mmCIF file of C-alpha atoms and ligand atoms in Angstrom:
data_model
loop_
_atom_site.group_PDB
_atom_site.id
_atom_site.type_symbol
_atom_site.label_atom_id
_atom_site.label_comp_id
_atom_site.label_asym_id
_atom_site.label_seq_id
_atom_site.Cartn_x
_atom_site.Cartn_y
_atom_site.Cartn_z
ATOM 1 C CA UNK L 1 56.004 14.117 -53.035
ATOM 2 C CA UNK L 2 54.707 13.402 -49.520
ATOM 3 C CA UNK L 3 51.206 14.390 -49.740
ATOM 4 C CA UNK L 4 48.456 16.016 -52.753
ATOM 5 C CA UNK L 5 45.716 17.668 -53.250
ATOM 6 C CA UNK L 6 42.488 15.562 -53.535
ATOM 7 C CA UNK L 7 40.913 16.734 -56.630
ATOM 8 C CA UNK L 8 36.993 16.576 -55.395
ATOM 9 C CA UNK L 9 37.570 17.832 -51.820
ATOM 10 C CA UNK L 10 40.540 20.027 -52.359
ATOM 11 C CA UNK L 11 42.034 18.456 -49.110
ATOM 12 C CA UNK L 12 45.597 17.812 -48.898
ATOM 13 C CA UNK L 13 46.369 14.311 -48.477
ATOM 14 C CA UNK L 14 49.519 12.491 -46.947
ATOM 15 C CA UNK L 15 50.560 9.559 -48.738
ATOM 16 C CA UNK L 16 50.460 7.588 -45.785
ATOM 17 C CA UNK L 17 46.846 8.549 -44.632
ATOM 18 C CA UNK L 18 45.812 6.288 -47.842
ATOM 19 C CA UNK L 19 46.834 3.084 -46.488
ATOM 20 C CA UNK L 20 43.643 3.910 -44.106
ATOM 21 C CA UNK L 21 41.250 4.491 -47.034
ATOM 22 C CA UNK L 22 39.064 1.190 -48.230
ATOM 23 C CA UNK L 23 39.481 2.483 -51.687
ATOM 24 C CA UNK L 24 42.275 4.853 -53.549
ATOM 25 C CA UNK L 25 41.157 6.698 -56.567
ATOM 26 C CA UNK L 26 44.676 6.625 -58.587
ATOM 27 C CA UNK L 27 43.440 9.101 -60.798
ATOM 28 C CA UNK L 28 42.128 11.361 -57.619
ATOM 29 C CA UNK L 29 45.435 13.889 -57.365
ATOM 30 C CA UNK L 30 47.126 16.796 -58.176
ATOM 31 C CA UNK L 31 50.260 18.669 -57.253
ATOM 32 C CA UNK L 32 49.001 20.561 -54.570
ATOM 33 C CA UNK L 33 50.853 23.610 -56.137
ATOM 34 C CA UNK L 34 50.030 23.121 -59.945
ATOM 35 C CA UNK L 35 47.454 21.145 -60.245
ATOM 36 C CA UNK L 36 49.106 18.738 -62.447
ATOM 37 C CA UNK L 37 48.220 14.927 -61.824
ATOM 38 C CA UNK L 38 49.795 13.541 -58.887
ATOM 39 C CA UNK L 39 49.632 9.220 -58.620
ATOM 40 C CA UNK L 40 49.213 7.682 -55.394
ATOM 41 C CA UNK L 41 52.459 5.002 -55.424
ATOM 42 C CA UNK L 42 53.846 2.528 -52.666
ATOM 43 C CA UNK L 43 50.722 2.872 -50.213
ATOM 44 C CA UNK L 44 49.435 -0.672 -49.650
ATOM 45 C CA UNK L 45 50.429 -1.857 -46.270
ATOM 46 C CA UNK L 46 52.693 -4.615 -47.626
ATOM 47 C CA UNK L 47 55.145 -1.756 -49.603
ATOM 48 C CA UNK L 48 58.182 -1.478 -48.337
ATOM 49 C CA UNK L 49 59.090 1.777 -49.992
ATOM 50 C CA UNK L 50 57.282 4.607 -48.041
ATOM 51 C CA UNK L 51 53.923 5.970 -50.170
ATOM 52 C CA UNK L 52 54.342 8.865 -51.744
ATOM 53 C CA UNK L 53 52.935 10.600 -54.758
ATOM 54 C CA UNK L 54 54.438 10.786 -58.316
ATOM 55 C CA UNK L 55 53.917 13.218 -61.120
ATOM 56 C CA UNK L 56 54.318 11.883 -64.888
ATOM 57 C CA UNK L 57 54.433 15.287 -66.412
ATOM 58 C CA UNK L 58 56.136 18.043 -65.260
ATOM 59 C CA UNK L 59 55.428 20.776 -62.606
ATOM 60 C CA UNK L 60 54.053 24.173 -64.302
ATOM 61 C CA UNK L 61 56.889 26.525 -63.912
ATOM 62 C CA UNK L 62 57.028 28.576 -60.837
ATOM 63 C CA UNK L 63 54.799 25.756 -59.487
ATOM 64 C CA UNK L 64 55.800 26.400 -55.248
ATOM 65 C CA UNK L 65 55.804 22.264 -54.263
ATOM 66 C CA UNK L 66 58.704 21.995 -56.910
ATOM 67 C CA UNK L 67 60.945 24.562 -55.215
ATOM 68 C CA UNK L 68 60.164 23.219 -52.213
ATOM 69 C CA UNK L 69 62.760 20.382 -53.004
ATOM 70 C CA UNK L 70 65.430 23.406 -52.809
ATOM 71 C CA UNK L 71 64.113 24.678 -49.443
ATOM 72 C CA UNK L 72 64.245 21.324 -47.767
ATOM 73 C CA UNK L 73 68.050 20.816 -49.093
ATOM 74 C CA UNK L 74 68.918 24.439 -47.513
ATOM 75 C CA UNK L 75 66.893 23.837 -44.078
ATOM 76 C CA UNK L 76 70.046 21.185 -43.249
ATOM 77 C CA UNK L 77 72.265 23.722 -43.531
ATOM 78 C CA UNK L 78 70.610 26.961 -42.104
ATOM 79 C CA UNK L 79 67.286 28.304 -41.425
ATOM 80 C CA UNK L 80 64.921 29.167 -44.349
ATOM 81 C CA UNK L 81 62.550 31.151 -41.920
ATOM 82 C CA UNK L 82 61.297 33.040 -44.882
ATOM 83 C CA UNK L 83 60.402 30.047 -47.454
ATOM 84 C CA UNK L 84 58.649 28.025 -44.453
ATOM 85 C CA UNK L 85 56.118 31.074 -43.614
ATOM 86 C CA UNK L 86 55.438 31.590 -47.118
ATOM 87 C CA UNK L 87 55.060 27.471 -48.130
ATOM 88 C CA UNK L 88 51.797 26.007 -46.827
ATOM 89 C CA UNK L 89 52.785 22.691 -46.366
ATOM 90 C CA UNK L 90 56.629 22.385 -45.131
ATOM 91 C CA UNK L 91 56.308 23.079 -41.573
ATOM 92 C CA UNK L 92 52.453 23.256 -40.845
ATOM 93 C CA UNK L 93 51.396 25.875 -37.793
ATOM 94 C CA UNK L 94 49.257 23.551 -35.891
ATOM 95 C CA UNK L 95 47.685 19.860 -35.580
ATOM 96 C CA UNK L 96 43.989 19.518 -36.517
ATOM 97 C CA UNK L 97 42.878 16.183 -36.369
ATOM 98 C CA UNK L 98 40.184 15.197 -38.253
ATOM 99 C CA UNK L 99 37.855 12.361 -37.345
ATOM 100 C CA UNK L 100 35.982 11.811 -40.523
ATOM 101 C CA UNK L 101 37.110 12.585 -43.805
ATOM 102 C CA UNK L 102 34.708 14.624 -45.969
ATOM 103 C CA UNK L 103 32.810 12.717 -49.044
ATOM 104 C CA UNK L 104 31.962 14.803 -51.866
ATOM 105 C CA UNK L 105 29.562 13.644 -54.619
ATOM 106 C CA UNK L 106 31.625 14.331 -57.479
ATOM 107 C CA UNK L 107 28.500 15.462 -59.728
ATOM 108 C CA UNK L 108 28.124 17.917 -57.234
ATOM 109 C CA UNK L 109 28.903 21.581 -57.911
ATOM 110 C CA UNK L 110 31.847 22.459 -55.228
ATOM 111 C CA UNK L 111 30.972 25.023 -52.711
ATOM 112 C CA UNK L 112 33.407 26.538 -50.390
ATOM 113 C CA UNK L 113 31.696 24.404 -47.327
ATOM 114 C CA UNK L 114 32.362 21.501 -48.469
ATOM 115 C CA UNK L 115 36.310 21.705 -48.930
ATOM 116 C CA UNK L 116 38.563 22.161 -45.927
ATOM 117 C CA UNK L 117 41.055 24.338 -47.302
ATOM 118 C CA UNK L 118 40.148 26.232 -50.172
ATOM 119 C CA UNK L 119 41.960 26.711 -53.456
ATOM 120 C CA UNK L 120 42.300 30.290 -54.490
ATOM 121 C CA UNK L 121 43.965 29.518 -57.840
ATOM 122 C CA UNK L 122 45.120 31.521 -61.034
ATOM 123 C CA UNK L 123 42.637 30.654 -63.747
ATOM 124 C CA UNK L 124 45.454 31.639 -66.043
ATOM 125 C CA UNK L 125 48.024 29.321 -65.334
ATOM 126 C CA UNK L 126 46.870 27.331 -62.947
ATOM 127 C CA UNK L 127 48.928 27.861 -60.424
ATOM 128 C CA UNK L 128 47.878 27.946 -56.715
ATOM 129 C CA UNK L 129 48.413 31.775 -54.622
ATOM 130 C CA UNK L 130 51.095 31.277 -51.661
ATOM 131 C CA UNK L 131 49.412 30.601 -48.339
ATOM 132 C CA UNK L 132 50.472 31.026 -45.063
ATOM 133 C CA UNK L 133 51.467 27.979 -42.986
ATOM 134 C CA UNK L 134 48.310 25.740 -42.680
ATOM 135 C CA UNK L 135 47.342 23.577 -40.726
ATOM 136 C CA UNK L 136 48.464 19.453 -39.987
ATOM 137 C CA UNK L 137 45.542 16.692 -39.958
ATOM 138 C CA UNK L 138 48.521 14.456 -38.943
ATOM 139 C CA UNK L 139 51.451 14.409 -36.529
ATOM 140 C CA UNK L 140 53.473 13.004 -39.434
ATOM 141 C CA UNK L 141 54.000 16.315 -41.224
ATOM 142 C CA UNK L 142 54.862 17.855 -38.173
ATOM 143 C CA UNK L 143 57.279 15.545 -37.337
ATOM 144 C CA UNK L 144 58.844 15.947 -40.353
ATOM 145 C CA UNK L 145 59.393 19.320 -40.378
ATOM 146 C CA UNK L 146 60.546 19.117 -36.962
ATOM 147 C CA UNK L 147 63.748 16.762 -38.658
ATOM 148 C CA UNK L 148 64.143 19.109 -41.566
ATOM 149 C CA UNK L 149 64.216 21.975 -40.414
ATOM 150 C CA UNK L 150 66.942 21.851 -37.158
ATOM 151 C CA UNK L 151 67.341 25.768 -37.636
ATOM 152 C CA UNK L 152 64.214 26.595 -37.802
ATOM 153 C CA UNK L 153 62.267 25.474 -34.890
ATOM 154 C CA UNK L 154 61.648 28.467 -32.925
ATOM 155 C CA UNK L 155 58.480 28.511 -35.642
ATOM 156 C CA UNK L 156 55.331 28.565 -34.066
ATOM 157 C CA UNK L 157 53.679 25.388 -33.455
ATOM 158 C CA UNK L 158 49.868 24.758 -31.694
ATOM 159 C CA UNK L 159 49.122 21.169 -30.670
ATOM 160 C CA UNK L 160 45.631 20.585 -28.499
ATOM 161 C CA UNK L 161 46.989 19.452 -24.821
ATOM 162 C CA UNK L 162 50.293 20.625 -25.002
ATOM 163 C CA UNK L 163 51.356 24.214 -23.645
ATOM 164 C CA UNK L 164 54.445 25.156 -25.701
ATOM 165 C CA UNK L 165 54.197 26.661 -28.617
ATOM 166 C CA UNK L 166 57.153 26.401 -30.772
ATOM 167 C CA UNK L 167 58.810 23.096 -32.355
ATOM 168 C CA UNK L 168 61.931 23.621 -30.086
ATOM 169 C CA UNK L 169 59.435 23.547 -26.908
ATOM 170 C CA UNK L 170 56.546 21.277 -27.927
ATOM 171 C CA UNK L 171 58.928 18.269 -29.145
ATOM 172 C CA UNK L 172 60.950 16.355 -26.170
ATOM 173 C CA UNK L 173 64.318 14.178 -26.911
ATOM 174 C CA UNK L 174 63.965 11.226 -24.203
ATOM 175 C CA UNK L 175 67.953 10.401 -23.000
ATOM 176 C CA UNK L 176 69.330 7.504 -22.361
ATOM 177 C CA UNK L 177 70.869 8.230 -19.060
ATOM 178 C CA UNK L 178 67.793 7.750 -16.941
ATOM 179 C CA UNK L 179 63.824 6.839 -16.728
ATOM 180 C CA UNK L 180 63.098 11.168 -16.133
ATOM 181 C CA UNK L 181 59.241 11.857 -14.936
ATOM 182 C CA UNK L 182 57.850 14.033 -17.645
ATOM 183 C CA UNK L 183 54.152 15.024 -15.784
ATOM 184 C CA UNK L 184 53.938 17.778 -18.839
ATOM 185 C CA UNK L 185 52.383 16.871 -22.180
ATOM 186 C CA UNK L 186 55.000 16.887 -24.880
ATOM 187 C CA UNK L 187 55.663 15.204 -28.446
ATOM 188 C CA UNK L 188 58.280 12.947 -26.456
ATOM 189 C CA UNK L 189 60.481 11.113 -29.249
ATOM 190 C CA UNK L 190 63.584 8.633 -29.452
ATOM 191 C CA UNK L 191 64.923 5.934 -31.290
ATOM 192 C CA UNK L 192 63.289 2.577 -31.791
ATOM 193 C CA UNK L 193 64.750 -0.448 -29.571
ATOM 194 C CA UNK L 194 66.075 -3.418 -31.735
ATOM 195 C CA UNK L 195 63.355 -5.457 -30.266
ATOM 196 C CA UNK L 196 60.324 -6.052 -31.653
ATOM 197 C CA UNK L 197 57.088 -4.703 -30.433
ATOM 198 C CA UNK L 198 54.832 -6.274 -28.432
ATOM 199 C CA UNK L 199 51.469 -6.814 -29.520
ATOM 200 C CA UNK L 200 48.334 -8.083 -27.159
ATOM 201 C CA UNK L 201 44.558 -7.055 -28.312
ATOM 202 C CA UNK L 202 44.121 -4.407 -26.177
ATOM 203 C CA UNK L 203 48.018 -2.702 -26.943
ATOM 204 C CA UNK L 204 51.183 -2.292 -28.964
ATOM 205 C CA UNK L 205 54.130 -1.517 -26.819
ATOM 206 C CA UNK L 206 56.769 -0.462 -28.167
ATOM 207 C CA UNK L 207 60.440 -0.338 -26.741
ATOM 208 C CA UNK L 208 62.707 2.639 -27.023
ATOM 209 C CA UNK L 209 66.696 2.694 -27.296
ATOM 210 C CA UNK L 210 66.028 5.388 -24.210
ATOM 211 C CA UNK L 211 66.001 5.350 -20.586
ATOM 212 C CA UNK L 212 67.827 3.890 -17.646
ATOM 213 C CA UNK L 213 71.237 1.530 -17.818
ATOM 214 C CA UNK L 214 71.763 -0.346 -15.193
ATOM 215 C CA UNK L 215 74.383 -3.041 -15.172
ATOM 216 C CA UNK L 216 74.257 -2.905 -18.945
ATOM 217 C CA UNK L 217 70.734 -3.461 -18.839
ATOM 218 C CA UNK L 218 68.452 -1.226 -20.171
ATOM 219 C CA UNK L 219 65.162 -0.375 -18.652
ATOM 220 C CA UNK L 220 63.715 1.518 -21.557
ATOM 221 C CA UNK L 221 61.371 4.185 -22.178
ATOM 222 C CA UNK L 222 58.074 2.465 -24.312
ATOM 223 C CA UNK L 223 55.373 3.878 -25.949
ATOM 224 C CA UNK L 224 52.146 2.101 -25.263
ATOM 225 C CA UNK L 225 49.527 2.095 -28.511
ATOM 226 C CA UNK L 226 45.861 1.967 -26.708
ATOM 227 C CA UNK L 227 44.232 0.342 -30.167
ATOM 228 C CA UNK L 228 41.594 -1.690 -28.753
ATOM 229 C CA UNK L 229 38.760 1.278 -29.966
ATOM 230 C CA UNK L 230 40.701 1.754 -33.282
ATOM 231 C CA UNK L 231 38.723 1.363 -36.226
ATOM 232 C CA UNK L 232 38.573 -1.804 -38.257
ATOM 233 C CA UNK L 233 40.041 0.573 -41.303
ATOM 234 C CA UNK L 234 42.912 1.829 -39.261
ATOM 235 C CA UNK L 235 43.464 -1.153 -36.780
ATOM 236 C CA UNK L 236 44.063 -2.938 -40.430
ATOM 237 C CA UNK L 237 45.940 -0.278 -42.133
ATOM 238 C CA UNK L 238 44.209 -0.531 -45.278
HETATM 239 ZN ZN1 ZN T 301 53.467 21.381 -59.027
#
């Protein structure tokens, strides 16, 4: 599974975000659907397999994350407009960034105020109530969707600073035929250049396999990474 549910906060976490956390509480998780234990795996910086989260028992049944597994096989072949409105988590509505992340005393009693998005769960069985789309506290999930789901992205999509509002408008496929001026805000995206980045202390650049041929020689798009105000946590990506 790509992200969990943090069992203090109630905050769903990407696997990835961990590599940014000092400290990762192994026993911390749960399916974000059914509650069952979810462990962190693969998210030290120096994995080569991408972090993700791993269950040892099984999903309760009717648990939503496990037939999510289904949707994402379908969304390659057609649109699952229906599934994605009614899944929380498989193509989130908008990106909310969060600066810090919330610290719960655990011997604290939970109130609603301190958990971002609230559980409303069956005491029964356990299981979590559908919610609508929610919101992204990463581009990541986003961009994922935006892959999976090539039918589907006339779905609604709010990002702060950038006008469109679906997936189909708000993400931006840089060609290779030409360095294009592109004065409006967009999720611009291409594929990575052979080369390596570039790396000074104030910036990563990174080259694109986009942009202008000239002579066979490419003048290539690049995304510039401003990181001299990162944080020492995120700067060192564990
Ligand atoms: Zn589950």
């Amino acid at each position: 599974m790509d992200n969990a549910r943090d069992r203090i906060t109630q905050e769903i976490v990407e696997a990835e975000d961990l590599k940014l956390l000092a400290a990762v509480d192994t026993y911390g998780y749960q399916c974000p659907g059914c509650q069952t234990q979810a462990f962190p795996r693969s998210y030290r910086p120096e994995n080569l397999v991408r972090a993700h989260f791993q269950l040892r028992d099984p999903h309760v049944s009717g648990c939503e994350v496990e037939g999510e597994t289904k949707v994402i096989a379908q969304g390659k072949r057609g649109s699952v407009q229906q599934e994605l409105e009614t899944s929380p988590g498989l193509s989130p509505a908008r990106l909310q960034l969060i600066e810090d992340r919330t610290i719960v005393d655990p011997a604290l009693p939970h109130t609603e105020s301190q958990t971002q998005s609230v559980r409303r769960s069956d005491g029964a069985t356990g299981l979590v109530r559908r919610e609508g789309r929610r919101a992204a506290n990463s581009i990541r999930p986003i961009c994922r969707a935006f892959l999976r789901f090539p039918f589907d992205r006339h779905l609604s999509l709010a990002i702060p600073g950038i006008a469109p509002t679906t997936y189909q408008t708000a993400f931006k496929k840089l060609r290779s035929k030409e360095l294009e001026p592109c004065p409006n805000a967009r999720v611009f995206y291409g594929e990575l250049a052979w080369t390596p980045a570039a790396e000074s202390p104030e910036h990563l650049t990174i080259s694109l396999n986009a942009g202008e041929w000239e002579e066979k020689k490419l003048t290539p798009y690049q995304a510039v990474v401003l990181w001299r105000e990162w944080s020492a946590a995120a700067g060192a990506g564990d």
